[in-house]
Amino acid sequence: MNHIQRMTAALCLPLGTLFCLEGCTMAPKYSRPDAPVPAVWPTGAAYKGDAATPGSPLAADTSWREFFVAPQLQKVIELALTNNRDLRVAALTIDKTRAMYQIQRAELFPQIDASAAGNIQRVPADLSTTGQATTTRQYNVGLGVSAYELDLFGRVRSLKDQALEEFLATEEARTAVQISLVAEVANSWLTLAANRELLQLAKDTLESQQSSYTLIRHRFEAGASSQLDLRQAQTRVDSARVDIAFYTSQLAQSENTLNLLVGGQVPPELLPATLSMTVVKEITPGLPSDVLLRRPDILQAEHALKGANANIGAARAAFFPRISLSSSVGTASAKLSDLFQPGSAVWSFVPQISVPLFDAGSNLANLDLAKAERDIAVAQYEKAIQTAFREVADALAGQGTLGDQVAAQQSLTEATADSYRLSEARYDKGVDSYLVVLDSQRSTYSAQQGLINVRLSRLTNLATLYKVLGGGGI
């Protein structure tokens, strides 16, 4: 065994022995709080209608690729997951907290540094004890540990646990951001599809109204229709023009929103042409206890609670003595060539103990602070569960009624279209006035707009339900 190996062994053996003396953390035993919500989802008229079919997969077990089945939408979501800046910040935050955890974890181990130094000093004659000018030389090489704290009462270990929980919380936060992003992209893509249909409906209506206006103008010129009929027809033309301008603006804004979420320009071929009702699948909510506790935002809140619980251990340990060690081993000589010769070994061992005697209540206040932060974290965890339960209940209420709304709106649209055709026929035969035709046309146009909007609501509700149920494999 050479000189350096003997030095390393002399330093590490006592440290290894001291590691065995370290105690456990003084943090309270963690116990997950009971969920402050019912064990089942709400029931009633709002939750019956169009519920998910039996045998549908659970949201938490369904990846977004299995839920959003439209190929165009899948590619847009993939672009967003690659380029979205919020998601990128969340990922970088994980890297930051991972580094913070690793820094805190390193405090559990001694930091061993190698050092080498040389000191050459001339002492003038009037300061020398011999009365003659002297030149002194000193060289040393060694390994040392500086102020390593023996974690006998778990203070450092508790701080490490707190940093770990913060790191795990940021991982869940990133997952929550990712699930929310997927749902937001899907909702924006669906809204864009609806705005395209609404714009096309306005254009078709304008074309139809212009034809009607031209026909009535010819009738007016021939004396078969009144000026009132002509002006009423013109109002419908102008109204359609207003809607075209409005939906053109809405379409541009929805494209801008989608581009922002994606983090770049969405290729035109990935934009939807129409609002298809088959772009998503049905899912089953499952039981609250199974679903809510798997939501990433609730897992994030629980990690924060665990971190606050670990922080109490660090606050408790502050009441007890703190022992730190500084030590070094090496070799020293007045000549550089004699550094590693027999008899040149040097060592030092400097233990230090600090016992808190009087701190004016600082440690007690820190413990009270840690307990208060733990109680706040409990309340925030419970509030997260309550908020999640309400979000899911709201989405389920929509799921239970929007299917009926779509069916009713479809029937209304067909009925008003028939009424419009009949009113035109009666006007052509002189049975009814043109005002009846206008009323029927307004009802038909409004019903068609309503059908597009309620279909959009049905699809966005499913996307929202997928998000609030915690999504699935990303």
Short mmCIF file of C-alpha atoms in Angstrom, two decimals:
data_model
loop_
_atom_site.label_atom_id
_atom_site.label_comp_id
_atom_site.label_asym_id
_atom_site.label_seq_id
_atom_site.Cartn_x
_atom_site.Cartn_y
_atom_site.Cartn_z
CA MET A 1 0.00 0.00 0.00
CA ASN A 2 1.60 3.32 -1.08
CA HIS A 3 1.63 6.54 0.89
CA ILE A 4 -1.46 8.05 -0.80
CA GLN A 5 -3.51 4.90 -0.20
CA ARG A 6 -2.57 4.91 3.48
CA MET A 7 -3.61 8.56 3.72
CA THR A 8 -6.97 7.84 2.09
CA ALA A 9 -7.59 4.86 4.35
CA ALA A 10 -6.70 6.90 7.42
CA LEU A 11 -9.28 9.51 6.39
CA CYS A 12 -12.11 7.22 5.26
CA LEU A 13 -12.13 4.58 8.00
CA PRO A 14 -13.14 6.90 10.83
CA LEU A 15 -15.68 8.61 8.58
CA GLY A 16 -17.24 5.24 7.71
CA THR A 17 -17.55 4.51 11.39
CA LEU A 18 -19.25 7.86 11.98
CA PHE A 19 -21.80 7.18 9.21
CA CYS A 20 -23.03 4.24 11.23
CA LEU A 21 -23.81 6.56 14.11
CA GLU A 22 -26.26 8.68 12.13
CA GLY A 23 -29.86 8.41 13.27
CA CYS A 24 -33.18 8.50 11.50
CA THR A 25 -35.17 11.57 10.57
CA MET A 26 -37.37 13.21 13.22
CA ALA A 27 -40.15 14.02 10.74
CA PRO A 28 -43.67 12.88 11.71
CA LYS A 29 -44.86 9.66 10.11
CA TYR A 30 -46.72 10.62 6.94
CA SER A 31 -50.38 9.66 6.65
CA ARG A 32 -52.42 10.56 3.58
CA PRO A 33 -55.46 12.67 4.55
CA ASP A 34 -58.88 11.23 3.79
CA ALA A 35 -60.44 12.55 0.58
CA PRO A 36 -63.06 15.18 1.56
CA VAL A 37 -65.43 14.17 -1.28
CA PRO A 38 -68.17 11.54 -1.72
CA ALA A 39 -67.17 8.02 -2.68
CA VAL A 40 -69.33 8.12 -5.84
CA TRP A 41 -70.03 10.71 -8.51
CA PRO A 42 -73.22 12.80 -8.31
CA THR A 43 -76.46 11.33 -9.60
CA GLY A 44 -79.61 12.94 -10.91
CA ALA A 45 -81.32 14.09 -14.07
CA ALA A 46 -78.21 15.92 -15.34
CA TYR A 47 -76.07 12.78 -15.14
CA LYS A 48 -78.35 10.28 -16.89
CA GLY A 49 -78.79 11.16 -20.57
CA ASP A 50 -75.83 10.27 -22.75
CA ALA A 51 -73.51 8.63 -20.23
CA ALA A 52 -70.53 6.64 -21.37
CA THR A 53 -71.35 3.19 -22.59
CA PRO A 54 -70.47 0.24 -20.33
CA GLY A 55 -67.13 -1.28 -21.14
CA SER A 56 -65.56 2.02 -22.23
CA PRO A 57 -61.95 2.35 -21.04
CA LEU A 58 -61.04 4.44 -18.02
CA ALA A 59 -59.58 7.85 -18.84
CA ALA A 60 -56.56 7.21 -16.64
CA ASP A 61 -55.77 4.10 -18.70
CA THR A 62 -56.28 5.73 -22.10
CA SER A 63 -53.47 7.56 -23.86
CA TRP A 64 -54.31 10.70 -25.80
CA ARG A 65 -53.55 8.89 -29.07
CA GLU A 66 -56.25 6.34 -28.22
CA PHE A 67 -58.73 9.05 -27.21
CA PHE A 68 -58.19 11.62 -29.99
CA VAL A 69 -58.39 9.35 -33.01
CA ALA A 70 -58.37 11.90 -35.88
CA PRO A 71 -54.95 11.62 -37.63
CA GLN A 72 -54.78 15.38 -38.32
CA LEU A 73 -55.46 16.22 -34.69
CA GLN A 74 -52.89 13.68 -33.49
CA LYS A 75 -50.20 15.33 -35.61
CA VAL A 76 -51.13 18.78 -34.31
CA ILE A 77 -50.91 17.54 -30.72
CA GLU A 78 -47.51 16.00 -31.43
CA LEU A 79 -46.30 19.38 -32.73
CA ALA A 80 -47.56 21.08 -29.58
CA LEU A 81 -45.84 18.57 -27.30
CA THR A 82 -42.60 19.30 -29.14
CA ASN A 83 -42.77 23.08 -29.44
CA ASN A 84 -45.05 24.52 -26.75
CA ARG A 85 -43.13 26.97 -24.54
CA ASP A 86 -45.16 26.37 -21.36
CA LEU A 87 -44.39 22.68 -21.57
CA ARG A 88 -40.75 23.47 -22.24
CA VAL A 89 -40.60 25.64 -19.11
CA ALA A 90 -42.19 22.83 -17.09
CA ALA A 91 -39.57 20.38 -18.37
CA LEU A 92 -36.73 22.80 -17.55
CA THR A 93 -38.19 23.31 -14.08
CA ILE A 94 -37.82 19.56 -13.53
CA ASP A 95 -34.13 19.85 -14.44
CA LYS A 96 -33.79 22.74 -12.00
CA THR A 97 -35.41 20.93 -9.06
CA ARG A 98 -33.48 17.74 -9.87
CA ALA A 99 -30.25 19.71 -9.54
CA MET A 100 -31.48 21.26 -6.28
CA TYR A 101 -32.27 17.81 -4.91
CA GLN A 102 -28.86 16.48 -5.91
CA ILE A 103 -27.21 19.45 -4.19
CA GLN A 104 -29.16 18.81 -0.99
CA ARG A 105 -28.54 15.06 -1.16
CA ALA A 106 -24.80 15.69 -1.42
CA GLU A 107 -24.93 17.21 2.07
CA LEU A 108 -25.35 13.68 3.43
CA PHE A 109 -21.79 12.84 2.40
CA PRO A 110 -18.49 14.48 3.33
CA GLN A 111 -16.80 16.55 0.70
CA ILE A 112 -13.23 15.38 0.33
CA ASP A 113 -10.83 17.83 -1.27
CA ALA A 114 -7.24 17.30 -2.36
CA SER A 115 -4.90 20.19 -1.83
CA ALA A 116 -1.29 21.05 -2.52
CA ALA A 117 0.47 24.20 -1.39
CA GLY A 118 3.86 25.73 -1.13
CA ASN A 119 4.97 28.61 1.11
CA ILE A 120 8.30 30.39 0.72
CA GLN A 121 8.91 33.26 3.15
CA ARG A 122 11.87 35.54 3.87
CA VAL A 123 12.18 36.97 7.37
CA PRO A 124 14.44 40.09 7.69
CA ALA A 125 17.23 40.12 10.24
CA ASP A 126 15.55 42.56 12.61
CA LEU A 127 12.53 40.24 12.87
CA SER A 128 14.44 36.97 12.97
CA THR A 129 15.04 35.28 16.31
CA THR A 130 18.61 34.51 15.21
CA GLY A 131 19.40 38.07 14.23
CA GLN A 132 20.04 37.00 10.65
CA ALA A 133 17.80 37.10 7.61
CA THR A 134 16.27 33.70 6.94
CA THR A 135 14.28 32.11 4.17
CA THR A 136 11.80 29.39 5.11
CA ARG A 137 10.16 26.91 2.81
CA GLN A 138 7.17 24.66 3.43
CA TYR A 139 5.41 22.28 1.08
CA ASN A 140 2.38 20.12 1.81
CA VAL A 141 0.01 17.75 0.03
CA GLY A 142 -3.10 16.32 1.64
CA LEU A 143 -6.72 15.23 1.65
CA GLY A 144 -9.24 17.01 3.85
CA VAL A 145 -12.86 17.17 4.97
CA SER A 146 -14.22 20.60 5.91
CA ALA A 147 -17.09 21.06 8.38
CA TYR A 148 -18.97 17.85 7.61
CA GLU A 149 -22.12 17.64 9.73
CA LEU A 150 -22.91 14.35 11.43
CA ASP A 151 -26.62 13.94 10.78
CA LEU A 152 -27.34 12.25 14.12
CA PHE A 153 -30.83 13.75 14.42
CA GLY A 154 -31.83 13.68 10.75
CA ARG A 155 -31.75 17.42 9.98
CA VAL A 156 -29.86 17.04 6.71
CA ARG A 157 -31.81 13.92 5.81
CA SER A 158 -35.12 15.74 6.35
CA LEU A 159 -33.98 18.59 4.12
CA LYS A 160 -32.98 16.01 1.50
CA ASP A 161 -36.44 14.41 1.70
CA GLN A 162 -38.08 17.81 1.34
CA ALA A 163 -35.99 18.55 -1.78
CA LEU A 164 -36.90 15.13 -3.21
CA GLU A 165 -40.62 15.77 -2.75
CA GLU A 166 -40.27 19.15 -4.44
CA PHE A 167 -38.55 17.45 -7.38
CA LEU A 168 -41.30 14.83 -7.62
CA ALA A 169 -43.92 17.57 -7.42
CA THR A 170 -42.42 19.34 -10.43
CA GLU A 171 -42.54 16.09 -12.39
CA GLU A 172 -46.26 15.83 -11.68
CA ALA A 173 -46.67 19.50 -12.55
CA ARG A 174 -45.14 18.83 -15.95
CA THR A 175 -47.52 15.91 -16.50
CA ALA A 176 -50.45 18.15 -15.55
CA VAL A 177 -49.28 20.83 -17.99
CA GLN A 178 -48.92 18.18 -20.69
CA ILE A 179 -52.44 16.79 -20.20
CA SER A 180 -53.90 20.30 -20.12
CA LEU A 181 -51.99 21.19 -23.28
CA VAL A 182 -53.34 18.15 -25.11
CA ALA A 183 -56.91 19.08 -24.16
CA GLU A 184 -56.42 22.77 -25.02
CA VAL A 185 -54.98 21.93 -28.43
CA ALA A 186 -57.88 19.58 -29.12
CA ASN A 187 -60.46 22.18 -28.02
CA SER A 188 -58.80 24.88 -30.12
CA TRP A 189 -58.65 22.58 -33.15
CA LEU A 190 -62.34 21.69 -32.72
CA THR A 191 -63.29 25.35 -32.28
CA LEU A 192 -61.49 26.16 -35.49
CA ALA A 193 -63.46 23.43 -37.25
CA ALA A 194 -66.73 24.85 -35.87
CA ASN A 195 -65.83 28.38 -36.98
CA ARG A 196 -65.12 27.09 -40.47
CA GLU A 197 -68.56 25.48 -40.58
CA LEU A 198 -70.21 28.64 -39.24
CA LEU A 199 -68.42 30.75 -41.83
CA GLN A 200 -69.45 28.39 -44.61
CA LEU A 201 -73.04 28.43 -43.33
CA ALA A 202 -73.02 32.25 -43.43
CA LYS A 203 -71.66 32.20 -46.98
CA ASP A 204 -74.32 29.69 -48.10
CA THR A 205 -76.99 31.80 -46.42
CA LEU A 206 -75.72 34.93 -48.15
CA GLU A 207 -75.83 33.19 -51.51
CA SER A 208 -79.39 31.99 -50.86
CA GLN A 209 -80.52 35.43 -49.65
CA GLN A 210 -78.97 37.17 -52.63
CA SER A 211 -80.91 34.85 -54.93
CA SER A 212 -84.11 35.60 -53.02
CA TYR A 213 -83.38 39.33 -53.12
CA THR A 214 -82.81 39.22 -56.89
CA LEU A 215 -86.10 37.33 -57.39
CA ILE A 216 -88.10 39.75 -55.21
CA ARG A 217 -86.53 42.74 -56.93
CA HIS A 218 -87.74 41.39 -60.28
CA ARG A 219 -91.20 40.85 -58.76
CA PHE A 220 -91.15 44.37 -57.35
CA GLU A 221 -90.21 45.83 -60.74
CA ALA A 222 -93.08 43.83 -62.24
CA GLY A 223 -95.47 45.06 -59.54
CA ALA A 224 -95.96 41.61 -58.02
CA SER A 225 -94.19 42.41 -54.71
CA SER A 226 -94.18 45.42 -52.43
CA GLN A 227 -91.27 47.67 -51.54
CA LEU A 228 -91.56 46.33 -47.98
CA ASP A 229 -90.84 42.82 -49.24
CA LEU A 230 -87.81 44.13 -51.13
CA ARG A 231 -86.38 45.91 -48.08
CA GLN A 232 -87.02 42.92 -45.85
CA ALA A 233 -85.11 40.72 -48.28
CA GLN A 234 -82.28 43.23 -48.31
CA THR A 235 -82.01 43.10 -44.50
CA ARG A 236 -81.38 39.36 -44.67
CA VAL A 237 -78.63 39.88 -47.26
CA ASP A 238 -76.93 42.50 -45.10
CA SER A 239 -77.31 40.36 -41.98
CA ALA A 240 -75.56 37.46 -43.74
CA ARG A 241 -72.74 39.80 -44.79
CA VAL A 242 -72.29 40.89 -41.17
CA ASP A 243 -72.07 37.25 -40.07
CA ILE A 244 -69.48 36.48 -42.74
CA ALA A 245 -67.29 39.31 -41.50
CA PHE A 246 -67.74 38.19 -37.89
CA TYR A 247 -66.95 34.52 -38.50
CA THR A 248 -64.01 35.42 -40.73
CA SER A 249 -62.54 37.27 -37.75
CA GLN A 250 -63.38 34.40 -35.37
CA LEU A 251 -61.72 31.91 -37.69
CA ALA A 252 -58.52 33.97 -37.86
CA GLN A 253 -58.45 34.28 -34.05
CA SER A 254 -58.96 30.56 -33.54
CA GLU A 255 -56.08 29.86 -35.95
CA ASN A 256 -53.89 32.27 -33.98
CA THR A 257 -54.81 30.53 -30.72
CA LEU A 258 -53.97 27.13 -32.17
CA ASN A 259 -50.63 28.39 -33.51
CA LEU A 260 -49.75 29.77 -30.07
CA LEU A 261 -50.53 26.48 -28.37
CA VAL A 262 -48.58 24.51 -30.95
CA GLY A 263 -45.65 26.90 -30.71
CA GLY A 264 -45.47 27.56 -34.45
CA GLN A 265 -47.47 27.74 -37.66
CA VAL A 266 -49.74 24.73 -38.10
CA PRO A 267 -49.47 23.34 -41.65
CA PRO A 268 -52.69 23.96 -43.63
CA GLU A 269 -53.13 20.27 -44.36
CA LEU A 270 -53.48 19.59 -40.62
CA LEU A 271 -56.33 22.07 -40.16
CA PRO A 272 -59.86 20.60 -40.01
CA ALA A 273 -62.35 21.20 -42.79
CA THR A 274 -65.51 20.24 -40.89
CA LEU A 275 -66.55 19.34 -37.35
CA SER A 276 -66.64 15.54 -37.21
CA MET A 277 -68.30 13.83 -34.26
CA THR A 278 -65.95 10.83 -34.55
CA VAL A 279 -62.66 12.53 -33.63
CA VAL A 280 -62.84 11.35 -30.00
CA LYS A 281 -63.86 8.17 -28.19
CA GLU A 282 -66.09 7.57 -25.20
CA ILE A 283 -64.50 7.01 -21.78
CA THR A 284 -65.70 5.84 -18.39
CA PRO A 285 -65.07 8.01 -15.32
CA GLY A 286 -64.54 5.20 -12.81
CA LEU A 287 -64.75 5.82 -9.05
CA PRO A 288 -63.58 9.08 -7.44
CA SER A 289 -61.12 7.34 -5.12
CA ASP A 290 -59.47 5.59 -8.07
CA VAL A 291 -59.49 8.54 -10.45
CA LEU A 292 -58.83 11.66 -8.41
CA LEU A 293 -55.81 10.31 -6.54
CA ARG A 294 -54.18 9.59 -9.92
CA ARG A 295 -54.58 13.13 -11.22
CA PRO A 296 -51.13 14.72 -11.58
CA ASP A 297 -52.16 17.99 -9.93
CA ILE A 298 -53.36 16.07 -6.86
CA LEU A 299 -50.18 14.00 -6.82
CA GLN A 300 -48.28 17.28 -7.03
CA ALA A 301 -50.19 18.61 -4.02
CA GLU A 302 -49.47 15.40 -2.11
CA HIS A 303 -45.74 15.66 -2.81
CA ALA A 304 -45.85 19.24 -1.52
CA LEU A 305 -47.57 17.93 1.62
CA LYS A 306 -44.90 15.25 2.08
CA GLY A 307 -42.21 17.87 1.65
CA ALA A 308 -43.79 20.07 4.32
CA ASN A 309 -44.01 17.05 6.60
CA ALA A 310 -40.29 16.34 6.10
CA ASN A 311 -39.48 19.97 6.87
CA ILE A 312 -40.89 19.48 10.38
CA GLY A 313 -38.15 16.90 10.96
CA ALA A 314 -35.49 19.46 10.10
CA ALA A 315 -37.11 22.01 12.44
CA ARG A 316 -37.23 19.48 15.29
CA ALA A 317 -33.59 18.48 14.78
CA ALA A 318 -32.55 22.11 15.27
CA PHE A 319 -33.28 21.72 19.01
CA PHE A 320 -30.50 19.14 19.37
CA PRO A 321 -26.71 19.48 19.26
CA ARG A 322 -25.07 19.80 15.88
CA ILE A 323 -21.74 18.03 15.42
CA SER A 324 -19.42 18.88 12.56
CA LEU A 325 -16.03 17.46 11.65
CA SER A 326 -13.02 18.91 9.93
CA SER A 327 -10.09 16.62 9.28
CA SER A 328 -7.13 16.22 7.01
CA VAL A 329 -4.22 13.88 6.36
CA GLY A 330 -1.21 14.51 4.23
CA THR A 331 2.49 15.08 4.11
CA ALA A 332 4.58 18.19 4.68
CA SER A 333 8.24 19.01 4.33
CA ALA A 334 10.62 21.91 4.05
CA LYS A 335 11.91 20.40 0.83
CA LEU A 336 9.80 19.51 -2.15
CA SER A 337 11.84 16.32 -2.67
CA ASP A 338 11.13 15.12 0.89
CA LEU A 339 7.31 15.39 0.72
CA PHE A 340 6.61 11.67 0.61
CA GLN A 341 9.57 10.49 2.69
CA PRO A 342 9.04 8.54 5.93
CA GLY A 343 8.31 10.79 8.87
CA SER A 344 6.68 13.56 6.77
CA ALA A 345 3.07 12.58 7.53
CA VAL A 346 0.78 15.18 9.09
CA TRP A 347 -2.85 14.96 10.17
CA SER A 348 -5.50 16.89 12.00
CA PHE A 349 -8.90 16.02 13.44
CA VAL A 350 -11.12 18.90 14.59
CA PRO A 351 -14.57 17.86 15.84
CA GLN A 352 -16.94 20.65 16.83
CA ILE A 353 -20.23 20.50 18.71
CA SER A 354 -22.78 23.29 18.82
CA VAL A 355 -25.46 23.05 21.52
CA PRO A 356 -28.44 25.46 21.31
CA LEU A 357 -28.82 27.12 24.71
CA PHE A 358 -30.64 30.39 24.06
CA ASP A 359 -32.04 31.57 20.72
CA ALA A 360 -34.85 33.87 21.88
CA GLY A 361 -37.44 31.37 20.63
CA SER A 362 -36.12 31.17 17.07
CA ASN A 363 -36.05 27.36 16.89
CA LEU A 364 -39.51 27.09 18.44
CA ALA A 365 -40.86 29.63 15.97
CA ASN A 366 -39.28 27.71 13.08
CA LEU A 367 -40.98 24.54 14.30
CA ASP A 368 -44.33 26.35 14.54
CA LEU A 369 -43.73 27.69 11.03
CA ALA A 370 -43.01 24.21 9.67
CA LYS A 371 -46.16 22.82 11.30
CA ALA A 372 -48.25 25.70 9.94
CA GLU A 373 -46.86 25.09 6.44
CA ARG A 374 -47.73 21.40 6.80
CA ASP A 375 -51.31 22.29 7.82
CA ILE A 376 -51.56 24.68 4.87
CA ALA A 377 -50.34 21.90 2.57
CA VAL A 378 -53.02 19.58 3.98
CA ALA A 379 -55.72 22.17 3.26
CA GLN A 380 -54.36 22.75 -0.25
CA TYR A 381 -54.28 19.00 -0.89
CA GLU A 382 -57.89 18.63 0.25
CA LYS A 383 -58.93 21.67 -1.80
CA ALA A 384 -57.24 20.17 -4.87
CA ILE A 385 -59.31 17.01 -4.45
CA GLN A 386 -62.53 19.00 -3.96
CA THR A 387 -61.79 21.13 -7.03
CA ALA A 388 -61.03 18.03 -9.09
CA PHE A 389 -64.27 16.39 -7.94
CA ARG A 390 -66.27 19.45 -8.97
CA GLU A 391 -64.54 19.66 -12.37
CA VAL A 392 -65.31 16.02 -13.09
CA ALA A 393 -68.89 16.38 -11.83
CA ASP A 394 -69.43 19.39 -14.11
CA ALA A 395 -68.01 17.52 -17.09
CA LEU A 396 -70.17 14.49 -16.32
CA ALA A 397 -73.25 16.72 -16.13
CA GLY A 398 -72.41 17.96 -19.60
CA GLN A 399 -71.79 14.45 -20.86
CA GLY A 400 -75.15 13.36 -19.52
CA THR A 401 -77.13 16.11 -21.29
CA LEU A 402 -75.22 17.24 -24.37
CA GLY A 403 -76.09 14.06 -26.28
CA ASP A 404 -79.78 14.84 -25.80
CA GLN A 405 -79.15 18.44 -26.80
CA VAL A 406 -77.50 17.36 -30.05
CA ALA A 407 -80.43 15.08 -30.90
CA ALA A 408 -83.00 17.76 -30.02
CA GLN A 409 -81.12 20.44 -31.97
CA GLN A 410 -80.87 18.16 -34.99
CA SER A 411 -84.63 17.60 -34.91
CA LEU A 412 -85.22 21.36 -34.50
CA THR A 413 -82.99 22.12 -37.48
CA GLU A 414 -84.86 19.67 -39.70
CA ALA A 415 -88.23 21.01 -38.58
CA THR A 416 -87.30 24.65 -39.21
CA ALA A 417 -85.87 23.72 -42.62
CA ASP A 418 -89.20 22.12 -43.57
CA SER A 419 -91.03 25.19 -42.25
CA TYR A 420 -88.81 27.44 -44.36
CA ARG A 421 -89.52 25.45 -47.52
CA LEU A 422 -93.28 25.48 -46.85
CA SER A 423 -93.34 29.23 -46.14
CA GLU A 424 -91.54 29.94 -49.42
CA ALA A 425 -94.08 27.83 -51.30
CA ARG A 426 -97.01 29.63 -49.61
CA TYR A 427 -95.45 33.02 -50.39
CA ASP A 428 -94.96 32.08 -54.04
CA LYS A 429 -98.67 31.19 -54.20
CA GLY A 430 -99.66 34.43 -52.46
CA VAL A 431 -101.04 32.72 -49.36
CA ASP A 432 -98.59 34.27 -46.81
CA SER A 433 -96.60 37.50 -46.67
CA TYR A 434 -92.85 37.63 -47.07
CA LEU A 435 -92.52 38.34 -43.35
CA VAL A 436 -93.47 34.71 -42.66
CA VAL A 437 -90.69 33.59 -45.01
CA LEU A 438 -88.19 35.81 -43.18
CA ASP A 439 -89.18 34.45 -39.80
CA SER A 440 -88.84 30.88 -41.05
CA GLN A 441 -85.47 31.67 -42.60
CA ARG A 442 -84.21 33.27 -39.37
CA SER A 443 -85.35 30.23 -37.37
CA THR A 444 -83.64 27.85 -39.78
CA TYR A 445 -80.39 29.82 -39.80
CA SER A 446 -80.41 30.08 -36.00
CA ALA A 447 -81.12 26.36 -35.63
CA GLN A 448 -78.25 25.50 -37.99
CA GLN A 449 -75.89 27.71 -36.00
CA GLY A 450 -77.12 26.15 -32.78
CA LEU A 451 -76.52 22.65 -34.11
CA ILE A 452 -72.90 23.45 -34.95
CA ASN A 453 -72.36 25.03 -31.52
CA VAL A 454 -73.95 22.20 -29.55
CA ARG A 455 -71.94 19.63 -31.52
CA LEU A 456 -68.83 21.62 -30.63
CA SER A 457 -69.89 21.68 -26.98
CA ARG A 458 -70.36 17.92 -27.04
CA LEU A 459 -66.85 17.32 -28.39
CA THR A 460 -65.09 19.86 -26.17
CA ASN A 461 -66.91 18.41 -23.16
CA LEU A 462 -65.42 15.00 -23.94
CA ALA A 463 -61.96 16.56 -24.28
CA THR A 464 -62.43 18.39 -20.98
CA LEU A 465 -63.67 15.21 -19.31
CA TYR A 466 -60.54 13.42 -20.47
CA LYS A 467 -58.39 16.19 -18.96
CA VAL A 468 -60.17 16.44 -15.59
CA LEU A 469 -60.14 12.66 -15.19
CA GLY A 470 -56.35 12.80 -15.32
CA GLY A 471 -55.79 11.61 -18.87
CA GLY A 472 -53.74 8.52 -19.37
CA GLY A 473 -50.43 7.39 -20.72
CA ILE A 474 -48.70 10.32 -22.38
#
